[in-house]
mmCIF file of C-alpha atoms in Angstrom:
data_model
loop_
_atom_site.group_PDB
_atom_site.id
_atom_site.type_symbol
_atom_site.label_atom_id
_atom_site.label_comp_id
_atom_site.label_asym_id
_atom_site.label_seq_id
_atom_site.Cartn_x
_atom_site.Cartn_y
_atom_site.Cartn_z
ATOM 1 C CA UNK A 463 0.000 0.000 0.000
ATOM 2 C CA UNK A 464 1.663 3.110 -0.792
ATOM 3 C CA UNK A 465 2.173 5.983 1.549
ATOM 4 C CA UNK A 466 1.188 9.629 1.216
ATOM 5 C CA UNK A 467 3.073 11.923 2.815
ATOM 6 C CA UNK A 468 1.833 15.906 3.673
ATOM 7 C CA UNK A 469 5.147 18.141 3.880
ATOM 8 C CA UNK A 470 3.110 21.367 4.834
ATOM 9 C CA UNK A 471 3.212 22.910 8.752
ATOM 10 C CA UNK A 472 0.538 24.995 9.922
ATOM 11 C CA UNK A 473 2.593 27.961 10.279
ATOM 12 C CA UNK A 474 3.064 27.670 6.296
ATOM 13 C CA UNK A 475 -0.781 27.796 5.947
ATOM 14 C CA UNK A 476 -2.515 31.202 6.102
ATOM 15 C CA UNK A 477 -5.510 31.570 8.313
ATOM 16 C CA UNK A 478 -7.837 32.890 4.888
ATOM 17 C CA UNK A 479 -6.221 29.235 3.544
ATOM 18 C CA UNK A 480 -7.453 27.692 6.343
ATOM 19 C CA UNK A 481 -11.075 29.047 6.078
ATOM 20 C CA UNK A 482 -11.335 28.736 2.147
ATOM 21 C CA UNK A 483 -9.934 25.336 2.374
ATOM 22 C CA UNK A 484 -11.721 22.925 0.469
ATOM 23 C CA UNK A 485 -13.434 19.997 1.805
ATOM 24 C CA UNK A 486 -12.495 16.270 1.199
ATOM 25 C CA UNK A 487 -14.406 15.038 -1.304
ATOM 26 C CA UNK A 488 -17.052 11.811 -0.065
ATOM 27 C CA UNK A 489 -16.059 9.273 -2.361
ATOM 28 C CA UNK A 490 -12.498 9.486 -0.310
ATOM 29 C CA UNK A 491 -13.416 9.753 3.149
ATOM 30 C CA UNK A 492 -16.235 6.841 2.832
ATOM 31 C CA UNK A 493 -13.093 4.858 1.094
ATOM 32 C CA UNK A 494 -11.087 5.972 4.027
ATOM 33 C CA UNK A 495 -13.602 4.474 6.508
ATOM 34 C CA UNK A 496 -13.942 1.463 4.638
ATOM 35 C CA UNK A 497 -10.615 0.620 4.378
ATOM 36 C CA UNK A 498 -10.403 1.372 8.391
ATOM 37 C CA UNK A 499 -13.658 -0.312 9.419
ATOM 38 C CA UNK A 500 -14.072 -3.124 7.079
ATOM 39 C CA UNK A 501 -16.811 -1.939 5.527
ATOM 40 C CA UNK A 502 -18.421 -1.464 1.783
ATOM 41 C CA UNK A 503 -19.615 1.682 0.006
ATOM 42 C CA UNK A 504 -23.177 1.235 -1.358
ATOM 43 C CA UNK A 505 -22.612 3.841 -4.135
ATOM 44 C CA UNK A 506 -25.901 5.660 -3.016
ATOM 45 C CA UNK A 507 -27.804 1.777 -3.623
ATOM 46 C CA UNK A 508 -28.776 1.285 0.109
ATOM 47 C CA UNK A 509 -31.109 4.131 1.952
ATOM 48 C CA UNK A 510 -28.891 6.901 2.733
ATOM 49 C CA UNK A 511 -26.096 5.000 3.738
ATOM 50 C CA UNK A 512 -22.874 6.104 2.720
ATOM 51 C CA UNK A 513 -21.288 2.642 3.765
ATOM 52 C CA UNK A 514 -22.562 -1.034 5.323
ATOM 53 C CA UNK A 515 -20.253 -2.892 7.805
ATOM 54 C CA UNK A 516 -19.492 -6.349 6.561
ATOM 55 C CA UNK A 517 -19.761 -7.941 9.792
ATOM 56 C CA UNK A 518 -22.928 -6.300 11.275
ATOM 57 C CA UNK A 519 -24.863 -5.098 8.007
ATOM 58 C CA UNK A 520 -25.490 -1.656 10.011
ATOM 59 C CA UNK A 521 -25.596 1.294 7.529
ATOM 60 C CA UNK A 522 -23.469 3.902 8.098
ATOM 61 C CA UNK A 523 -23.048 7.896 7.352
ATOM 62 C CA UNK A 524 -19.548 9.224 7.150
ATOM 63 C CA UNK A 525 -19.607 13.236 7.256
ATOM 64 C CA UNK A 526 -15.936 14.220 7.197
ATOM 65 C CA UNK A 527 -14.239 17.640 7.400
ATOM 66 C CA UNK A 528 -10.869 19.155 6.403
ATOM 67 C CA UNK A 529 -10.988 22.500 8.304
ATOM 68 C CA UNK A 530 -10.866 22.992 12.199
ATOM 69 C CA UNK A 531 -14.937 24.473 12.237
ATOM 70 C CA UNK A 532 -16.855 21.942 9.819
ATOM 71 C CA UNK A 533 -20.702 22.818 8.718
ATOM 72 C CA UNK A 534 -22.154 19.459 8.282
ATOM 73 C CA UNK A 535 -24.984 18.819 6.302
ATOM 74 C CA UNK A 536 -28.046 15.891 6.686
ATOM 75 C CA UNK A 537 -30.890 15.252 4.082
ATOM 76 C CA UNK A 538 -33.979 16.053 5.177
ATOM 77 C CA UNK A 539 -34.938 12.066 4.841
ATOM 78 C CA UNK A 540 -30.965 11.042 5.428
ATOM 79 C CA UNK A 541 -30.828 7.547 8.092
ATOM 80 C CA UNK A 542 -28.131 5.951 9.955
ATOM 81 C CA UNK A 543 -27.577 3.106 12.058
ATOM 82 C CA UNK A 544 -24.157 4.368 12.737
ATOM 83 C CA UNK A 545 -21.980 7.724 12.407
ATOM 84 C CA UNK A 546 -18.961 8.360 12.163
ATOM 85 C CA UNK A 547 -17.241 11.554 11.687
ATOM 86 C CA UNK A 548 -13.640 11.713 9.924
ATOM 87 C CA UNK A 549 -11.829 15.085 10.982
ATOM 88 C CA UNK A 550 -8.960 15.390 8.240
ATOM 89 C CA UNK A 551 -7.622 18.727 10.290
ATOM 90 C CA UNK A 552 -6.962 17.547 13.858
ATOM 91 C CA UNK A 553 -4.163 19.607 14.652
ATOM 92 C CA UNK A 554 -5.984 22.729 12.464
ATOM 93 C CA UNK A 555 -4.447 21.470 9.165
ATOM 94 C CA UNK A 556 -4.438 18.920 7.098
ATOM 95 C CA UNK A 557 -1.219 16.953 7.974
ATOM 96 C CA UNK A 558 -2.649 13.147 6.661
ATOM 97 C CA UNK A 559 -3.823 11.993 9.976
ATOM 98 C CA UNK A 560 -7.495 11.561 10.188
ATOM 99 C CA UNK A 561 -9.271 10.816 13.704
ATOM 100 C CA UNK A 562 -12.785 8.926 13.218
ATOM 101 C CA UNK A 563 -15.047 9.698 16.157
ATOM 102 C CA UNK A 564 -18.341 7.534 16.205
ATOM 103 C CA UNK A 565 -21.252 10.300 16.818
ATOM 104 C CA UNK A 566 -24.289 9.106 19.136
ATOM 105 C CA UNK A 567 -28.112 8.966 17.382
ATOM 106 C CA UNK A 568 -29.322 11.244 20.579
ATOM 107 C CA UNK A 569 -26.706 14.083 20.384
ATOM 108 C CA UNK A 570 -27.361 14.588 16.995
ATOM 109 C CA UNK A 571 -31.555 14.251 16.608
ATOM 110 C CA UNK A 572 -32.332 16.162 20.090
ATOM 111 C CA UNK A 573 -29.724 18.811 19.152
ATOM 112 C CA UNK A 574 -31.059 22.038 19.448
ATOM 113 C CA UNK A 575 -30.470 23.840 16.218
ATOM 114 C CA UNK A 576 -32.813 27.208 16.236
ATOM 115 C CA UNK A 577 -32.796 28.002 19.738
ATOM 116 C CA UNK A 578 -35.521 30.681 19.764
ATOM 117 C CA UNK A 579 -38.412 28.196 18.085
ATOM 118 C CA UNK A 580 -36.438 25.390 20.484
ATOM 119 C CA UNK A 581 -36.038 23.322 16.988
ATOM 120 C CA UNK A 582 -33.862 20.485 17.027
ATOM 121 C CA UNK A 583 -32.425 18.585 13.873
ATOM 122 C CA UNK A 584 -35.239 15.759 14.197
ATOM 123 C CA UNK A 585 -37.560 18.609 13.880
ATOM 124 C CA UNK A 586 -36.131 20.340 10.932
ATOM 125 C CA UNK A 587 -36.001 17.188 9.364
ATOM 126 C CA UNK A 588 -39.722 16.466 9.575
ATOM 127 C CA UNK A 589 -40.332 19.834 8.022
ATOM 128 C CA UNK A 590 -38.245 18.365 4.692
ATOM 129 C CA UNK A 591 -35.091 20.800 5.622
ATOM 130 C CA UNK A 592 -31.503 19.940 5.598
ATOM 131 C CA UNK A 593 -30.290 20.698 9.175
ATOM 132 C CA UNK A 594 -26.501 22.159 9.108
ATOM 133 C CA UNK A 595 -24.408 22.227 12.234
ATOM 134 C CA UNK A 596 -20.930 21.768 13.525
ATOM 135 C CA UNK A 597 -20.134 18.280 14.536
ATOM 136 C CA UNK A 598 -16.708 19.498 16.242
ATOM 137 C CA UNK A 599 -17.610 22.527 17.847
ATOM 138 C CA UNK A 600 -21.484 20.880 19.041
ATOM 139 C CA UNK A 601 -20.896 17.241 19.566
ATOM 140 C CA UNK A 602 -17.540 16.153 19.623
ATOM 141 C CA UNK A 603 -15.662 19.341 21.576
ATOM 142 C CA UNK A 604 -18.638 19.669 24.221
ATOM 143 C CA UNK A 605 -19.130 16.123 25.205
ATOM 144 C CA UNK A 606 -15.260 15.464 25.223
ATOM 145 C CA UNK A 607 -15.443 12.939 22.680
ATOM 146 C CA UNK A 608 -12.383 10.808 22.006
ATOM 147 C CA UNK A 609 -10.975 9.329 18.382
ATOM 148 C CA UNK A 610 -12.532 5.578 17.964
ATOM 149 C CA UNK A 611 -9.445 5.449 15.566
ATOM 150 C CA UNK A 612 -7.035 7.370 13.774
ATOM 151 C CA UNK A 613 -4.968 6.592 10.687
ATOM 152 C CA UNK A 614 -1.982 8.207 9.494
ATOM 153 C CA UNK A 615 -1.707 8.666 6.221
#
């Protein structure tokens, strides 16, 4: 298997790089996951899973980011019986180590998303919209979460 290796530092990457950084594309952080997971992408054939585990047959969602403040998004219909959220900038930059962090049902649908109409993400689903939030900075940073695994690229 061949190695990749990332030669930049964060103090060679500009802050407006940072922000207009774009994202890893699906295809290669569902492959990612795979690979790491034993799993199999269902090429959009299976709900809205992005992947299936091979030993379980539980769907899975990947939503990945490759900036330190991610905006996730969900279809209004999208399902899951797992997932998993691959953060390609752990240290703030993309240096090739990614950190997958399994993401509990509950913190997601009972998120509070609109605060003054107290609307959570199930909610905005059921009214056909796409919820957006930040799975670092409202799941993973404020409930301490910890890496299931990491690869180094």
């Amino acid at each position: 298997m061949a190695t990749v290796h990332i030669e930049s530092k964060k103090e060679d990457i500009a802050d407006d790089e940072i922000k207009n950084a774009l994202n890893v594309p699906d295809v290669f952080s569902e492959a990612l996951f795979c690979l790491a997971y034993d799993a199999v992408r269902t090429n959009a054939t299976a709900h809205s899973y992005d992947c299936v585990m091979r030993d379980t047959g539980e769907g899975v969602q990947v939503k990945s980011a490759s900036i330190p403040n991610d905006c996730t998004s969900f279809g209004p219909r999208s399902t899951w019986d797992l997932l998993y959220f691959a953060d390609f900038a752990p240290n703030g930059y993309v240096d090739g180590v990614v950190k997958f962090y399994k993401i509990d049902d509950s913190s997601v649908y009972n998120l509070v998303l609109n605060a003054s109409k107290n609307e959570t993400f199930r909610d905005q689903q059921l009214q056909g919209r796409r919820p957006r939030f930040s799975i670092q900075s409202q799941i993973i940073k404020p409930m301490g979460l910890i890496p299931e695994r990491i690869v180094d690229l």
